mmCIF file of C-alpha atoms and ligand atoms in Angstrom:
data_model
loop_
_atom_site.group_PDB
_atom_site.id
_atom_site.type_symbol
_atom_site.label_atom_id
_atom_site.label_comp_id
_atom_site.label_asym_id
_atom_site.label_seq_id
_atom_site.Cartn_x
_atom_site.Cartn_y
_atom_site.Cartn_z
ATOM 1 C CA MET A 1 125.303 112.225 109.968
ATOM 2 C CA ARG A 2 122.419 111.214 107.703
ATOM 3 C CA ILE A 3 119.852 109.936 110.181
ATOM 4 C CA GLY A 4 116.880 108.150 108.634
ATOM 5 C CA VAL A 5 113.536 107.806 110.375
ATOM 6 C CA LEU A 6 110.624 105.586 109.383
ATOM 7 C CA THR A 7 107.254 104.525 110.762
ATOM 8 C CA ALA A 8 106.102 100.967 110.011
ATOM 9 C CA GLY A 9 103.024 98.832 110.707
ATOM 10 C CA GLY A 10 99.699 100.376 111.699
ATOM 11 C CA ASP A 11 99.682 104.111 112.353
ATOM 12 C CA ALA A 12 99.083 105.423 115.868
ATOM 13 C CA PRO A 13 98.454 108.831 117.414
ATOM 14 C CA GLY A 14 101.759 110.229 118.671
ATOM 15 C CA LEU A 15 103.965 109.125 115.768
ATOM 16 C CA ASN A 16 104.388 112.708 114.590
ATOM 17 C CA ALA A 17 105.423 113.821 118.070
ATOM 18 C CA ALA A 18 108.280 111.286 117.942
ATOM 19 C CA ILE A 19 109.238 112.284 114.381
ATOM 20 C CA ARG A 20 109.253 115.948 115.356
ATOM 21 C CA ALA A 21 111.452 115.283 118.416
ATOM 22 C CA ILE A 22 113.985 113.224 116.457
ATOM 23 C CA GLY A 23 113.988 115.644 113.524
ATOM 24 C CA GLN A 24 114.273 118.895 115.430
ATOM 25 C CA LEU A 25 117.032 117.586 117.707
ATOM 26 C CA ALA A 26 118.958 116.294 114.679
ATOM 27 C CA LEU A 27 118.613 119.593 112.810
ATOM 28 C CA ARG A 28 119.612 121.520 115.929
ATOM 29 C CA ASP A 29 122.844 119.527 116.042
ATOM 30 C CA GLY A 30 123.592 119.981 112.338
ATOM 31 C CA HIS A 31 122.686 116.491 111.105
ATOM 32 C CA ASP A 32 120.604 115.629 108.069
ATOM 33 C CA ILE A 33 117.306 114.022 108.945
ATOM 34 C CA ILE A 34 115.972 111.780 106.195
ATOM 35 C CA GLY A 35 112.274 110.950 106.198
ATOM 36 C CA VAL A 36 111.820 107.445 104.770
ATOM 37 C CA GLN A 37 108.325 107.091 103.382
ATOM 38 C CA ASN A 38 105.905 104.217 103.951
ATOM 39 C CA GLY A 39 107.969 102.164 106.375
ATOM 40 C CA TRP A 40 110.161 99.337 105.110
ATOM 41 C CA ALA A 41 108.651 99.734 101.648
ATOM 42 C CA GLY A 42 110.543 103.028 101.318
ATOM 43 C CA LEU A 43 113.810 101.107 101.642
ATOM 44 C CA ALA A 44 112.957 97.743 100.076
ATOM 45 C CA ALA A 45 111.043 98.903 97.029
ATOM 46 C CA GLU A 46 112.064 102.059 95.225
ATOM 47 C CA TYR A 47 114.128 104.142 97.665
ATOM 48 C CA ALA A 48 111.833 106.813 99.077
ATOM 49 C CA GLY A 49 113.849 108.939 101.453
ATOM 50 C CA ALA A 50 114.128 112.720 101.395
ATOM 51 C CA PRO A 51 115.687 115.267 103.749
ATOM 52 C CA LEU A 52 113.188 116.862 106.108
ATOM 53 C CA ALA A 53 113.337 120.637 106.422
ATOM 54 C CA PRO A 54 112.433 122.467 109.656
ATOM 55 C CA ARG A 55 109.063 123.466 108.202
ATOM 56 C CA ASP A 56 108.241 119.799 107.451
ATOM 57 C CA ILE A 57 108.334 118.912 111.131
ATOM 58 C CA ALA A 58 107.195 122.141 112.751
ATOM 59 C CA GLY A 59 103.795 122.143 114.413
ATOM 60 C CA ILE A 60 103.096 118.428 113.989
ATOM 61 C CA VAL A 61 103.264 117.365 117.646
ATOM 62 C CA GLY A 62 99.482 117.237 117.920
ATOM 63 C CA GLN A 63 98.772 115.870 114.470
ATOM 64 C CA GLY A 64 97.435 112.309 114.143
ATOM 65 C CA GLY A 65 98.755 109.686 111.716
ATOM 66 C CA THR A 66 102.312 109.889 110.436
ATOM 67 C CA ILE A 67 103.670 112.502 108.055
ATOM 68 C CA LEU A 68 106.013 109.818 106.687
ATOM 69 C CA GLY A 69 103.259 107.410 105.733
ATOM 70 C CA THR A 70 103.343 103.784 106.819
ATOM 71 C CA ALA A 71 102.681 100.347 105.365
ATOM 72 C CA ARG A 72 102.434 96.712 106.265
ATOM 73 C CA TYR A 73 105.070 95.505 103.830
ATOM 74 C CA ASN A 74 106.235 91.924 103.395
ATOM 75 C CA LEU A 75 110.047 91.897 103.458
ATOM 76 C CA ASP A 76 110.189 88.116 103.212
ATOM 77 C CA ASP A 77 109.554 87.989 99.485
ATOM 78 C CA PRO A 78 111.602 85.570 97.355
ATOM 79 C CA ALA A 79 113.470 88.520 95.819
ATOM 80 C CA GLY A 80 115.088 89.278 99.196
ATOM 81 C CA GLY A 81 113.393 92.328 100.663
ATOM 82 C CA ARG A 82 115.533 92.310 103.802
ATOM 83 C CA ASP A 83 118.742 92.370 101.797
ATOM 84 C CA ARG A 84 117.426 95.283 99.762
ATOM 85 C CA VAL A 85 116.787 97.169 103.012
ATOM 86 C CA LEU A 86 120.316 96.417 104.225
ATOM 87 C CA ALA A 87 121.726 97.690 100.933
ATOM 88 C CA ALA A 88 119.576 100.843 100.991
ATOM 89 C CA ILE A 89 120.637 101.704 104.547
ATOM 90 C CA ASP A 90 124.262 101.164 103.597
ATOM 91 C CA GLU A 91 123.947 103.364 100.518
ATOM 92 C CA HIS A 92 121.783 106.204 101.824
ATOM 93 C CA LEU A 93 122.002 106.450 105.621
ATOM 94 C CA ASP A 94 124.459 106.565 108.522
ATOM 95 C CA ALA A 95 121.806 105.516 111.015
ATOM 96 C CA LEU A 96 118.126 104.570 111.029
ATOM 97 C CA ILE A 97 115.453 105.054 113.680
ATOM 98 C CA ALA A 98 112.577 102.605 113.136
ATOM 99 C CA ILE A 99 109.354 103.449 114.939
ATOM 100 C CA GLY A 100 107.082 100.435 115.245
ATOM 101 C CA GLY A 101 105.754 97.449 117.154
ATOM 102 C CA ASP A 102 106.752 93.816 117.416
ATOM 103 C CA GLY A 103 106.914 93.138 113.659
ATOM 104 C CA THR A 104 108.945 96.267 112.977
ATOM 105 C CA GLN A 105 111.356 95.677 115.836
ATOM 106 C CA SER A 106 111.895 92.035 114.808
ATOM 107 C CA ILE A 107 113.069 93.374 111.461
ATOM 108 C CA SER A 108 115.171 96.055 113.180
ATOM 109 C CA HIS A 109 116.804 93.341 115.262
ATOM 110 C CA TRP A 110 117.496 91.182 112.193
ATOM 111 C CA LEU A 111 119.072 94.156 110.381
ATOM 112 C CA SER A 112 121.042 95.150 113.456
ATOM 113 C CA GLU A 113 122.516 91.656 113.760
ATOM 114 C CA ARG A 114 123.834 92.130 110.230
ATOM 115 C CA GLY A 115 125.565 95.354 111.125
ATOM 116 C CA ALA A 116 122.924 97.963 110.257
ATOM 117 C CA PRO A 117 123.101 101.005 112.589
ATOM 118 C CA ILE A 118 119.526 100.868 113.904
ATOM 119 C CA VAL A 119 117.669 102.135 116.948
ATOM 120 C CA GLY A 120 113.994 101.307 117.589
ATOM 121 C CA VAL A 121 111.142 103.319 119.085
ATOM 122 C CA PRO A 122 108.191 101.465 120.691
ATOM 123 C CA LYS A 123 104.859 101.986 118.979
ATOM 124 C CA THR A 124 101.757 99.901 118.987
ATOM 125 C CA LEU A 125 98.297 100.967 119.849
ATOM 126 C CA ASP A 126 97.833 97.484 121.319
ATOM 127 C CA ASN A 127 100.489 98.441 123.943
ATOM 128 C CA ASP A 128 101.889 94.930 124.051
ATOM 129 C CA LEU A 129 105.511 95.260 122.953
ATOM 130 C CA LEU A 130 107.649 93.265 125.387
ATOM 131 C CA GLY A 131 109.835 95.120 127.873
ATOM 132 C CA THR A 132 108.149 98.517 127.892
ATOM 133 C CA ASP A 133 105.352 99.958 130.015
ATOM 134 C CA TYR A 134 104.300 102.255 127.198
ATOM 135 C CA CYS A 135 103.938 102.196 123.424
ATOM 136 C CA ILE A 136 103.074 105.240 121.318
ATOM 137 C CA GLY A 137 99.347 105.462 120.593
ATOM 138 C CA PHE A 138 97.959 103.430 123.466
ATOM 139 C CA ASP A 139 96.860 106.265 125.725
ATOM 140 C CA THR A 140 94.883 107.972 122.978
ATOM 141 C CA ALA A 141 93.171 104.711 122.008
ATOM 142 C CA ALA A 142 92.204 103.895 125.596
ATOM 143 C CA GLY A 143 90.827 107.437 125.909
ATOM 144 C CA ILE A 144 88.704 107.007 122.790
ATOM 145 C CA VAL A 145 87.291 103.758 124.187
ATOM 146 C CA ALA A 146 86.507 105.505 127.481
ATOM 147 C CA GLU A 147 84.780 108.359 125.695
ATOM 148 C CA GLY A 148 82.802 105.893 123.597
ATOM 149 C CA LEU A 149 81.673 104.043 126.717
ATOM 150 C CA ASP A 150 80.655 107.303 128.403
ATOM 151 C CA ARG A 151 78.362 107.985 125.470
ATOM 152 C CA LEU A 152 77.007 104.454 125.334
ATOM 153 C CA HIS A 153 76.117 104.467 129.048
ATOM 154 C CA THR A 154 73.418 107.080 128.574
ATOM 155 C CA THR A 155 71.735 105.457 125.592
ATOM 156 C CA ALA A 156 72.061 101.970 127.145
ATOM 157 C CA ALA A 157 70.408 103.218 130.337
ATOM 158 C CA SER A 158 67.618 104.956 128.436
ATOM 159 C CA HIS A 159 66.733 101.828 126.448
ATOM 160 C CA HIS A 160 67.584 99.217 129.156
ATOM 161 C CA ARG A 161 69.927 97.477 126.742
ATOM 162 C CA VAL A 162 73.141 95.524 126.749
ATOM 163 C CA MET A 163 75.793 97.304 124.702
ATOM 164 C CA VAL A 164 78.637 95.190 123.332
ATOM 165 C CA VAL A 165 81.685 97.261 122.370
ATOM 166 C CA GLU A 166 84.465 95.734 120.268
ATOM 167 C CA THR A 167 87.912 97.305 120.648
ATOM 168 C CA MET A 168 91.254 96.762 118.946
ATOM 169 C CA GLY A 169 93.668 94.325 120.549
ATOM 170 C CA ARG A 170 95.170 91.620 118.367
ATOM 171 C CA ALA A 171 96.829 89.337 120.910
ATOM 172 C CA THR A 172 96.241 91.211 124.152
ATOM 173 C CA GLY A 173 93.536 93.244 125.828
ATOM 174 C CA TRP A 174 95.261 96.448 126.997
ATOM 175 C CA VAL A 175 92.964 98.817 125.086
ATOM 176 C CA ALA A 176 89.834 96.946 126.198
ATOM 177 C CA THR A 177 90.979 96.703 129.822
ATOM 178 C CA VAL A 178 92.237 100.243 130.388
ATOM 179 C CA GLY A 179 89.568 101.838 128.173
ATOM 180 C CA GLY A 180 86.976 99.670 129.927
ATOM 181 C CA LEU A 181 88.228 100.652 133.362
ATOM 182 C CA ALA A 182 88.219 104.356 132.503
ATOM 183 C CA GLY A 183 84.804 104.138 130.822
ATOM 184 C CA ASN A 184 83.185 102.017 133.547
ATOM 185 C CA ALA A 185 82.592 98.809 131.588
ATOM 186 C CA ASP A 186 80.642 96.155 133.437
ATOM 187 C CA LEU A 187 82.425 93.241 131.829
ATOM 188 C CA VAL A 188 85.656 93.059 129.818
ATOM 189 C CA ILE A 189 86.549 90.059 127.656
ATOM 190 C CA ILE A 190 90.180 89.822 126.529
ATOM 191 C CA PRO A 191 92.456 87.125 125.086
ATOM 192 C CA GLU A 192 94.476 86.775 128.305
ATOM 193 C CA PHE A 193 91.502 85.784 130.485
ATOM 194 C CA PRO A 194 88.953 83.956 128.321
ATOM 195 C CA LEU A 195 85.344 83.786 129.490
ATOM 196 C CA THR A 196 82.643 81.320 128.495
ATOM 197 C CA MET A 197 79.178 82.494 127.460
ATOM 198 C CA ASP A 198 77.851 80.974 130.713
ATOM 199 C CA GLN A 199 80.094 83.343 132.655
ATOM 200 C CA VAL A 200 78.983 86.282 130.518
ATOM 201 C CA MET A 201 75.306 85.434 131.044
ATOM 202 C CA ASP A 202 75.798 84.901 134.805
ATOM 203 C CA HIS A 203 77.355 88.337 134.993
ATOM 204 C CA LEU A 204 74.498 90.006 133.150
ATOM 205 C CA ALA A 205 71.940 88.173 135.290
ATOM 206 C CA SER A 206 73.721 89.246 138.461
ATOM 207 C CA ARG A 207 73.563 92.877 137.367
ATOM 208 C CA ARG A 208 69.881 92.531 136.597
ATOM 209 C CA ARG A 209 69.227 90.996 140.036
ATOM 210 C CA ARG A 210 71.027 93.923 141.614
ATOM 211 C CA GLY A 211 68.659 96.321 139.889
ATOM 212 C CA TYR A 212 70.803 97.553 137.017
ATOM 213 C CA GLY A 213 68.712 97.961 133.916
ATOM 214 C CA TYR A 214 71.547 97.888 131.436
ATOM 215 C CA SER A 215 75.101 96.610 130.938
ATOM 216 C CA ILE A 216 78.198 97.533 128.973
ATOM 217 C CA VAL A 217 80.333 94.618 127.745
ATOM 218 C CA VAL A 218 83.731 95.389 126.184
ATOM 219 C CA VAL A 219 85.375 92.715 124.054
ATOM 220 C CA ALA A 220 88.809 92.810 122.423
ATOM 221 C CA GLU A 221 88.768 91.882 118.730
ATOM 222 C CA GLY A 222 91.358 89.110 119.241
ATOM 223 C CA VAL A 223 89.474 86.922 121.741
ATOM 224 C CA ASN A 224 89.091 83.257 120.975
ATOM 225 C CA LEU A 225 85.646 82.538 119.519
ATOM 226 C CA GLU A 226 85.733 78.863 120.472
ATOM 227 C CA THR A 227 85.955 79.658 124.181
ATOM 228 C CA LEU A 228 82.767 81.659 123.700
ATOM 229 C CA GLY A 229 81.071 78.652 122.091
ATOM 230 C CA GLY A 230 81.583 79.696 118.479
ATOM 231 C CA HIS A 231 83.656 78.391 115.610
ATOM 232 C CA GLU A 232 86.892 80.115 114.807
ATOM 233 C CA VAL A 233 86.561 81.978 111.528
ATOM 234 C CA ASN A 234 89.451 82.899 109.335
ATOM 235 C CA GLY A 235 88.495 86.512 108.711
ATOM 236 C CA VAL A 236 89.688 88.461 105.713
ATOM 237 C CA SER A 237 93.423 88.310 104.965
ATOM 238 C CA LYS A 238 95.514 91.387 105.581
ATOM 239 C CA GLU A 239 97.158 93.131 102.714
ATOM 240 C CA GLY A 240 100.970 93.000 102.582
ATOM 241 C CA ILE A 241 102.237 91.010 105.523
ATOM 242 C CA GLY A 242 99.551 88.337 105.626
ATOM 243 C CA GLY A 243 97.635 87.454 108.783
ATOM 244 C CA VAL A 244 94.017 88.307 109.381
ATOM 245 C CA ARG A 245 92.061 91.535 109.696
ATOM 246 C CA LEU A 246 90.650 90.718 113.084
ATOM 247 C CA ALA A 247 87.686 93.068 112.864
ATOM 248 C CA THR A 248 86.338 90.896 110.039
ATOM 249 C CA ARG A 249 85.932 87.981 112.497
ATOM 250 C CA GLY A 250 83.020 89.897 113.989
ATOM 251 C CA VAL A 251 83.680 89.113 117.649
ATOM 252 C CA GLY A 252 81.471 91.950 118.934
ATOM 253 C CA ASN A 253 78.508 90.913 116.812
ATOM 254 C CA PHE A 254 79.048 87.286 117.764
ATOM 255 C CA VAL A 255 78.931 88.029 121.500
ATOM 256 C CA ALA A 256 75.884 90.260 121.013
ATOM 257 C CA SER A 257 73.944 87.606 119.093
ATOM 258 C CA ARG A 258 74.805 84.934 121.680
ATOM 259 C CA ILE A 259 73.566 87.175 124.522
ATOM 260 C CA GLU A 260 70.266 87.661 122.677
ATOM 261 C CA GLU A 261 69.961 83.918 122.034
ATOM 262 C CA LEU A 262 70.746 82.879 125.588
ATOM 263 C CA GLY A 263 68.853 85.518 127.572
ATOM 264 C CA ASN A 264 66.038 87.990 127.469
ATOM 265 C CA TYR A 265 68.106 91.036 126.558
ATOM 266 C CA GLU A 266 67.948 93.664 123.876
ATOM 267 C CA VAL A 267 71.507 94.053 122.594
ATOM 268 C CA ARG A 268 73.361 96.459 120.318
ATOM 269 C CA THR A 269 76.954 96.297 119.050
ATOM 270 C CA THR A 270 79.458 99.088 118.504
ATOM 271 C CA VAL A 271 82.731 98.308 116.702
ATOM 272 C CA LEU A 272 85.080 101.198 117.477
ATOM 273 C CA GLY A 273 87.549 100.108 114.783
ATOM 274 C CA HIS A 274 89.898 102.690 113.335
ATOM 275 C CA LEU A 275 88.357 105.525 115.320
ATOM 276 C CA GLN A 276 90.807 104.249 117.958
ATOM 277 C CA ARG A 277 93.751 104.950 115.668
ATOM 278 C CA GLY A 278 92.716 108.215 114.042
ATOM 279 C CA GLY A 279 92.891 111.839 115.081
ATOM 280 C CA ALA A 280 94.961 113.875 117.493
ATOM 281 C CA PRO A 281 97.114 112.194 120.166
ATOM 282 C CA SER A 282 96.442 112.740 123.867
ATOM 283 C CA SER A 283 98.898 114.955 125.748
ATOM 284 C CA TYR A 284 100.307 111.791 127.384
ATOM 285 C CA ASP A 285 101.061 110.299 123.959
ATOM 286 C CA ARG A 286 102.608 113.588 122.852
ATOM 287 C CA TRP A 287 105.061 113.899 125.701
ATOM 288 C CA TRP A 288 106.019 110.232 126.022
ATOM 289 C CA ALA A 289 106.445 109.906 122.243
ATOM 290 C CA THR A 290 108.670 112.974 122.479
ATOM 291 C CA ARG A 291 110.689 111.370 125.287
ATOM 292 C CA VAL A 292 111.207 108.000 123.562
ATOM 293 C CA GLY A 293 111.944 109.771 120.261
ATOM 294 C CA ALA A 294 114.544 112.014 121.932
ATOM 295 C CA ALA A 295 116.095 109.002 123.700
ATOM 296 C CA ALA A 296 116.388 107.180 120.361
ATOM 297 C CA TYR A 297 118.124 110.223 118.884
ATOM 298 C CA ASP A 298 120.544 110.347 121.851
ATOM 299 C CA ALA A 299 121.351 106.660 121.281
ATOM 300 C CA VAL A 300 122.110 107.326 117.614
ATOM 301 C CA VAL A 301 124.461 110.248 118.264
ATOM 302 C CA SER A 302 126.323 108.231 120.898
ATOM 303 C CA ALA A 303 126.589 105.378 118.338
ATOM 304 C CA THR A 304 124.640 102.988 120.581
ATOM 305 C CA PHE A 305 122.884 100.779 118.038
ATOM 306 C CA GLY A 306 120.745 97.650 118.245
ATOM 307 C CA VAL A 307 118.752 99.155 121.116
ATOM 308 C CA ILE A 308 115.314 100.610 121.825
ATOM 309 C CA PRO A 309 114.374 103.157 124.489
ATOM 310 C CA VAL A 310 111.619 101.693 126.661
ATOM 311 C CA VAL A 311 109.536 103.170 129.442
ATOM 312 C CA HIS A 312 110.039 101.666 132.873
ATOM 313 C CA GLY A 313 107.858 103.393 135.438
ATOM 314 C CA ASN A 314 108.664 107.046 134.975
ATOM 315 C CA ASP A 315 112.082 106.435 133.423
ATOM 316 C CA ILE A 316 113.438 105.686 129.990
ATOM 317 C CA ARG A 317 115.946 102.863 129.618
ATOM 318 C CA LEU A 318 117.787 101.490 126.612
ATOM 319 C CA LYS A 319 117.229 97.788 126.012
ATOM 320 C CA PRO A 320 118.597 95.454 123.328
ATOM 321 C CA LEU A 321 116.192 95.080 120.400
ATOM 322 C CA ALA A 322 116.341 91.313 120.916
ATOM 323 C CA SER A 323 114.668 91.687 124.298
ATOM 324 C CA VAL A 324 111.438 93.243 122.987
ATOM 325 C CA THR A 325 110.646 90.790 120.192
ATOM 326 C CA GLY A 326 109.186 87.318 120.003
ATOM 327 C CA GLY A 327 106.119 87.669 122.213
ATOM 328 C CA GLN A 328 103.569 90.065 123.647
ATOM 329 C CA ARG A 329 103.339 91.750 127.021
ATOM 330 C CA GLN A 330 100.093 90.598 128.573
ATOM 331 C CA VAL A 331 97.604 92.389 130.804
ATOM 332 C CA PRO A 332 98.324 91.321 134.412
ATOM 333 C CA ARG A 333 95.501 89.659 136.316
ATOM 334 C CA ASP A 334 95.300 92.328 139.048
ATOM 335 C CA LEU A 335 94.723 95.098 136.490
ATOM 336 C CA TYR A 336 92.131 93.008 134.667
ATOM 337 C CA GLU A 337 90.286 92.274 137.906
ATOM 338 C CA LEU A 338 90.355 95.945 138.875
ATOM 339 C CA ALA A 339 88.855 96.865 135.512
ATOM 340 C CA THR A 340 85.804 94.690 136.226
ATOM 341 C CA ALA A 341 85.527 95.309 139.970
ATOM 342 C CA PHE A 342 83.040 98.182 139.723
ATOM 343 C CA ASP A 343 80.168 96.642 137.785
HETATM 344 O O1 LIG B 1 98.409 96.202 115.427
HETATM 345 C C1 LIG B 1 97.660 97.270 115.850
HETATM 346 C C2 LIG B 1 96.269 97.202 115.292
HETATM 347 O O2 LIG B 1 95.671 98.419 115.589
HETATM 348 C C3 LIG B 1 95.437 96.017 115.811
HETATM 349 O O3 LIG B 1 94.818 96.251 117.036
HETATM 350 C C4 LIG B 1 94.444 95.809 114.694
HETATM 351 O O4 LIG B 1 94.002 94.492 114.641
HETATM 352 C C5 LIG B 1 95.254 96.139 113.493
HETATM 353 O O5 LIG B 1 96.241 97.056 113.877
HETATM 354 C C6 LIG B 1 94.454 96.696 112.344
HETATM 355 O O6 LIG B 1 95.311 96.869 111.270
HETATM 356 P P1 LIG B 1 94.892 97.439 109.839
HETATM 357 O O7 LIG B 1 94.687 98.912 110.007
HETATM 358 O O8 LIG B 1 96.043 97.117 108.972
HETATM 359 O O9 LIG B 1 93.624 96.761 109.449
#
């Protein structure tokens, strides 16, 4: 079989672990493994697929990024990008494994409904793909947030400051919540559970009354500015697929300036940005990316298409692609409350 593999959307630590698992298992079994470059662009624009040799995928389990490259590519162009992908799969591949988040898997589902032999793999640093407890990249990102908070605690304490830390998290607050819990944030603000500035200020005042000389506030980049008393800003448009680069809305700086306006606090902002996406994956991301990658390969060789391996507790299950698209998995209230219970 000619088994294609691609990574689409934002990169995430752990992608190479999945690529290595899929590739080495395929080569072991005598299949061709075709690395498709730059996500859907490598099928919709000029075909960019090439066989991967053992040396291409050896030793990459701990390497950040994706050796295949990735892109946010708009397939809904008037010239029919989706049809070009269908034609390229038909011409060049016997099966395709598409590693990506909600946007990628929506496309996988669309292609699958038209007969393309596709299997997905769950990846988004935001960790909010429906139907799975885990997405490649999330554990590393939460760890980077926790490490950042550890460092900010000491300087915040020394200067008696409020530190506002902006994390990634487009529609949901998994990175902020879990990173905040692990890094001992005092307050976490996420899209799922909006807070007003009055609530933020009450929280800071309560800490001050209890004798704490500093506070760490974590805010997810996707929170609604209007709830916090601001005006929604459009932000800078994303390249390729449209939408907004959320970091350009400046949520962290907005919260910091409001805290300074409303109370007698010295405040500093840290925007963690793409530090959360870069560098080596955690061991958790390496072994779970390996497991979901291997499960996707098993699905392909048993000709089970239109599915995605998801993590359910400690197990991997195959689910229809349709079941993971069209929404986001939100942070549950009990986890959110636990993350802010130790201020
Ligand atoms: O979708 C994952 C994500 O990491 C979001 O949290 C963030 O808003 C976005 O990607 C950033 O994307 P880009 O690197 O294209 O600016």
